[in-house]
Amino acid sequence: MRAMPKLTRTNAPHVQFPRDVSNAALSFGVAIVLAALGLLCSGSGLPAAIVLLGLIVFYDTIAKHIPWVGVITMGCCRGMNLYLGAASSWPLGETPLSPLLGWAMVFFT
């Protein structure tokens, strides 16, 4: 278990800190199940959901450790999240927004 900082122990002795115990295989399995459920529920926004999932995995594994790449990738994740919301509100089989508008949303949000 991690040692509690002295200031925290003094000012907030009632706060319980989580243990550093986690099961990596269980965490990975839950992440896969949640990602699959998200893709299944995306409806007509499936392409946007796949791109968003790829951006999230790229950010979590590589990009957040590289200063400017992490910032740009997080901005793209936020833009794709917005685009996914717009794309999922349209009926299946219809193009929700033009690709140019979609990429503008990704890069300018």
XYZ file of N, CA and C in Angstrom:
327
model
N 0.834 -1.169 0.000
C 0.000 0.000 0.000
C 0.884 1.240 0.000
N 0.433 2.255 -0.715
C 1.164 3.504 -0.771
C 1.099 4.222 0.566
N 2.166 4.891 0.918
C 2.162 5.663 2.157
C 1.352 6.936 1.957
N 0.535 7.261 2.928
C -0.275 8.458 2.855
C 0.610 9.672 3.126
N 0.469 10.739 2.341
C 1.273 11.938 2.602
C 0.985 12.482 4.002
N 2.006 13.072 4.612
C 1.880 13.560 5.977
C 0.798 14.622 6.099
N 0.725 15.533 5.142
C -0.266 16.603 5.174
C -1.679 16.036 5.117
N -1.885 15.025 4.308
C -3.207 14.413 4.205
C -3.574 13.688 5.490
N -2.620 12.991 6.075
C -2.889 12.298 7.335
C -3.260 13.274 8.440
N -2.663 14.448 8.408
C -2.927 15.437 9.442
C -4.256 16.142 9.226
N -4.518 16.572 8.002
C -5.709 17.377 7.712
C -6.964 16.556 7.487
N -6.838 15.354 7.000
C -8.015 14.533 6.694
C -7.776 13.090 7.116
N -7.738 12.831 8.410
C -7.469 11.461 8.842
C -8.616 10.501 8.549
N -9.811 11.025 8.292
C -10.971 10.185 8.031
C -11.033 9.683 6.587
N -10.202 10.220 5.701
C -10.239 9.844 4.292
C -9.584 8.475 4.122
N -10.291 7.581 3.448
C -9.732 6.265 3.172
C -9.130 6.268 1.772
N -7.909 5.829 1.671
C -7.240 5.767 0.388
C -7.356 4.364 -0.183
N -7.570 4.264 -1.498
C -7.683 2.925 -2.094
C -6.344 2.207 -2.075
N -6.434 0.911 -2.025
C -5.218 0.101 -2.084
C -4.722 0.045 -3.517
N -3.455 -0.244 -3.668
C -2.856 -0.381 -4.996
C -2.995 -1.795 -5.511
N -4.125 -2.411 -5.267
C -4.349 -3.784 -5.683
C -5.366 -3.772 -6.822
N -4.998 -4.316 -7.949
C -5.936 -4.436 -9.063
C -5.579 -5.677 -9.868
N -6.569 -6.200 -10.525
C -6.381 -7.375 -11.349
C -6.340 -6.914 -12.800
N -5.181 -6.969 -13.438
C -5.010 -6.456 -14.788
C -5.881 -7.212 -15.788
N -5.974 -8.520 -15.656
C -6.777 -9.309 -16.597
C -8.256 -8.952 -16.473
N -8.741 -8.789 -15.265
C -10.139 -8.417 -15.068
C -10.410 -7.021 -15.613
N -9.507 -6.100 -15.367
C -9.661 -4.733 -15.876
C -9.687 -4.717 -17.396
N -8.805 -5.488 -18.017
C -8.761 -5.550 -19.480
C -10.042 -6.173 -20.025
N -10.531 -7.223 -19.378
C -11.775 -7.861 -19.813
C -12.968 -6.932 -19.712
N -13.049 -6.176 -18.624
C -14.143 -5.214 -18.466
C -14.045 -4.130 -19.532
N -12.840 -3.670 -19.843
C -12.654 -2.660 -20.882
C -13.105 -3.176 -22.246
N -12.791 -4.415 -22.568
C -13.198 -4.993 -23.843
C -14.712 -5.116 -23.921
N -15.345 -5.582 -22.851
C -16.809 -5.725 -22.836
C -17.475 -4.362 -22.986
N -16.997 -3.356 -22.269
C -17.588 -2.028 -22.370
C -17.385 -1.421 -23.759
N -16.224 -1.650 -24.366
C -15.978 -1.151 -25.717
C -16.912 -1.829 -26.711
N -17.101 -3.127 -26.573
C -18.010 -3.845 -27.478
C -19.442 -3.362 -27.301
N -19.868 -3.146 -26.068
C -21.224 -2.627 -25.838
C -21.385 -1.230 -26.423
N -20.363 -0.413 -26.292
C -20.410 0.923 -26.876
C -20.528 0.879 -28.391
N -19.792 -0.037 -29.023
C -19.882 -0.163 -30.478
C -21.251 -0.691 -30.899
N -21.803 -1.623 -30.137
C -23.120 -2.165 -30.474
C -24.225 -1.120 -30.329
N -24.073 -0.226 -29.381
C -25.115 0.781 -29.124
C -24.950 2.038 -29.967
N -23.926 2.106 -30.775
C -23.656 3.352 -31.499
C -24.594 3.575 -32.679
N -25.256 2.550 -33.156
C -26.226 2.715 -34.242
C -25.569 3.199 -35.517
N -26.101 4.297 -36.056
C -25.572 4.808 -37.321
C -24.227 5.502 -37.139
N -23.804 5.693 -35.905
C -22.516 6.318 -35.650
C -21.389 5.317 -35.504
N -21.560 4.111 -36.039
C -20.543 3.066 -35.889
C -19.172 3.488 -36.416
N -19.067 4.096 -37.598
C -17.722 4.522 -38.035
C -17.084 5.527 -37.076
N -17.877 6.462 -36.578
C -17.345 7.436 -35.623
C -16.951 6.748 -34.321
N -17.722 5.738 -33.902
C -17.404 5.012 -32.671
C -16.102 4.236 -32.819
N -15.861 3.663 -33.985
C -14.625 2.911 -34.215
C -13.425 3.858 -34.199
N -13.571 5.005 -34.850
C -12.481 5.989 -34.845
C -12.228 6.486 -33.423
N -13.298 6.768 -32.680
C -13.144 7.232 -31.300
C -12.466 6.174 -30.436
N -12.852 4.926 -30.600
C -12.223 3.846 -29.836
C -10.726 3.761 -30.161
N -10.378 3.873 -31.433
C -8.964 3.862 -31.820
C -8.194 5.035 -31.234
N -8.818 6.221 -31.234
C -8.166 7.387 -30.647
C -7.959 7.218 -29.139
N -8.944 6.642 -28.473
C -8.835 6.434 -27.028
C -7.698 5.464 -26.709
N -7.633 4.370 -27.450
C -6.563 3.394 -27.210
C -5.206 4.013 -27.523
N -5.111 4.767 -28.608
C -3.858 5.430 -28.966
C -3.444 6.427 -27.884
N -4.399 7.196 -27.367
C -4.085 8.167 -26.329
C -3.609 7.475 -25.046
N -4.338 6.445 -24.628
C -3.996 5.777 -23.368
C -2.674 5.033 -23.422
N -2.306 4.523 -24.591
C -1.091 3.722 -24.670
C 0.151 4.531 -25.035
N 0.029 5.460 -25.963
C 1.221 6.131 -26.495
C 1.182 7.640 -26.326
N 0.104 8.259 -26.760
C 0.095 9.707 -26.969
C 0.207 10.530 -25.697
N -0.336 10.075 -24.582
C -0.309 10.923 -23.391
C 1.090 11.091 -22.813
N 2.031 10.290 -23.263
C 3.405 10.413 -22.785
C 4.247 11.338 -23.665
N 3.694 11.780 -24.792
C 4.394 12.681 -25.706
C 3.678 14.027 -25.635
N 4.368 15.109 -25.236
C 3.690 16.363 -24.910
C 2.657 16.861 -25.919
N 3.020 17.169 -27.136
C 2.059 17.762 -28.067
C 1.148 16.728 -28.707
N 1.620 15.540 -28.874
C 0.790 14.490 -29.465
C -0.382 14.168 -28.549
N -0.130 14.165 -27.247
C -1.196 13.894 -26.289
C -2.283 14.947 -26.323
N -1.897 16.209 -26.416
C -2.871 17.303 -26.452
C -3.730 17.221 -27.711
N -3.097 16.994 -28.838
C -3.835 16.913 -30.096
C -4.752 15.697 -30.109
N -4.268 14.582 -29.616
C -5.086 13.374 -29.585
C -6.288 13.546 -28.667
N -6.109 14.170 -27.516
C -7.235 14.404 -26.618
C -8.248 15.345 -27.263
N -7.792 16.345 -27.987
C -8.709 17.221 -28.718
C -9.495 16.465 -29.773
N -8.821 15.550 -30.460
C -9.513 14.723 -31.452
C -10.530 13.800 -30.791
N -10.201 13.276 -29.617
C -11.155 12.431 -28.884
C -12.399 13.233 -28.527
N -12.212 14.453 -28.071
C -13.363 15.287 -27.709
C -14.200 15.632 -28.931
N -13.533 15.926 -30.038
C -14.269 16.220 -31.267
C -15.034 15.011 -31.784
N -14.411 13.846 -31.734
C -15.098 12.637 -32.186
C -16.247 12.265 -31.262
N -16.126 12.575 -29.983
C -17.226 12.340 -29.057
C -18.423 13.196 -29.437
N -18.168 14.451 -29.792
C -19.231 15.338 -30.260
C -19.833 14.818 -31.561
N -18.976 14.416 -32.478
C -19.446 13.890 -33.766
C -20.233 12.594 -33.577
N -19.817 11.751 -32.654
C -20.524 10.502 -32.387
C -21.933 10.786 -31.872
N -22.070 11.778 -31.013
C -23.393 12.155 -30.531
C -24.287 12.633 -31.658
N -23.727 13.410 -32.583
C -24.509 13.889 -33.717
C -24.833 12.747 -34.681
N -23.877 11.876 -34.912
C -24.079 10.779 -35.861
C -25.068 9.745 -35.338
N -25.094 9.528 -34.046
C -25.985 8.513 -33.479
C -27.435 8.954 -33.440
N -27.675 10.233 -33.611
C -29.056 10.721 -33.555
C -29.774 10.595 -34.896
N -29.072 10.223 -35.951
C -29.687 10.081 -37.271
C -30.119 8.637 -37.485
N -31.119 8.421 -38.337
C -31.563 7.041 -38.631
C -30.461 6.225 -39.300
N -30.561 4.911 -39.151
C -29.568 4.025 -39.767
C -29.569 4.189 -41.276
N -28.396 4.147 -41.860
C -28.255 4.208 -43.301
C -28.139 5.607 -43.860
N -28.408 6.630 -43.086
C -28.276 7.994 -43.577
C -26.941 8.570 -43.142
N -26.420 9.453 -43.957
C -25.170 10.114 -43.602
C -25.501 11.274 -42.673
N -25.014 11.239 -41.434
C -25.412 12.267 -40.485
C -24.888 13.656 -40.832
N -23.656 13.751 -41.191
C -23.034 15.018 -41.534
C -22.044 14.768 -42.655
N -21.776 15.798 -43.404
C -20.790 15.612 -44.458
C -19.430 15.335 -43.831
N -18.581 14.571 -44.506
C -17.258 14.275 -43.941
C -16.446 15.528 -43.644
N -16.588 16.561 -44.482
C -15.834 17.792 -44.251
C -16.257 18.443 -42.940
N -17.562 18.498 -42.686
C -18.047 19.060 -41.433
C -17.608 18.204 -40.248
N -17.638 16.881 -40.419
C -17.208 16.001 -39.346
C -15.748 16.221 -38.975
N -14.870 16.321 -39.968
C -13.456 16.550 -39.666
C -13.232 17.953 -39.122
N -14.036 18.914 -39.548
C -13.923 20.266 -38.971
C -14.274 20.220 -37.492
N -15.307 19.440 -37.146
C -15.676 19.300 -35.731
C -14.558 18.652 -34.943
N -13.884 17.687 -35.545
C -12.798 16.991 -34.854
C -11.632 17.947 -34.592
N -11.242 18.727 -35.570
C -10.028 19.526 -35.433
C -10.230 20.870 -34.784
N -11.457 21.370 -34.730
C -11.667 22.706 -34.160
C -12.399 22.699 -32.824
N -12.562 21.527 -32.219
C -13.172 21.507 -30.888
C -12.133 21.196 -29.851
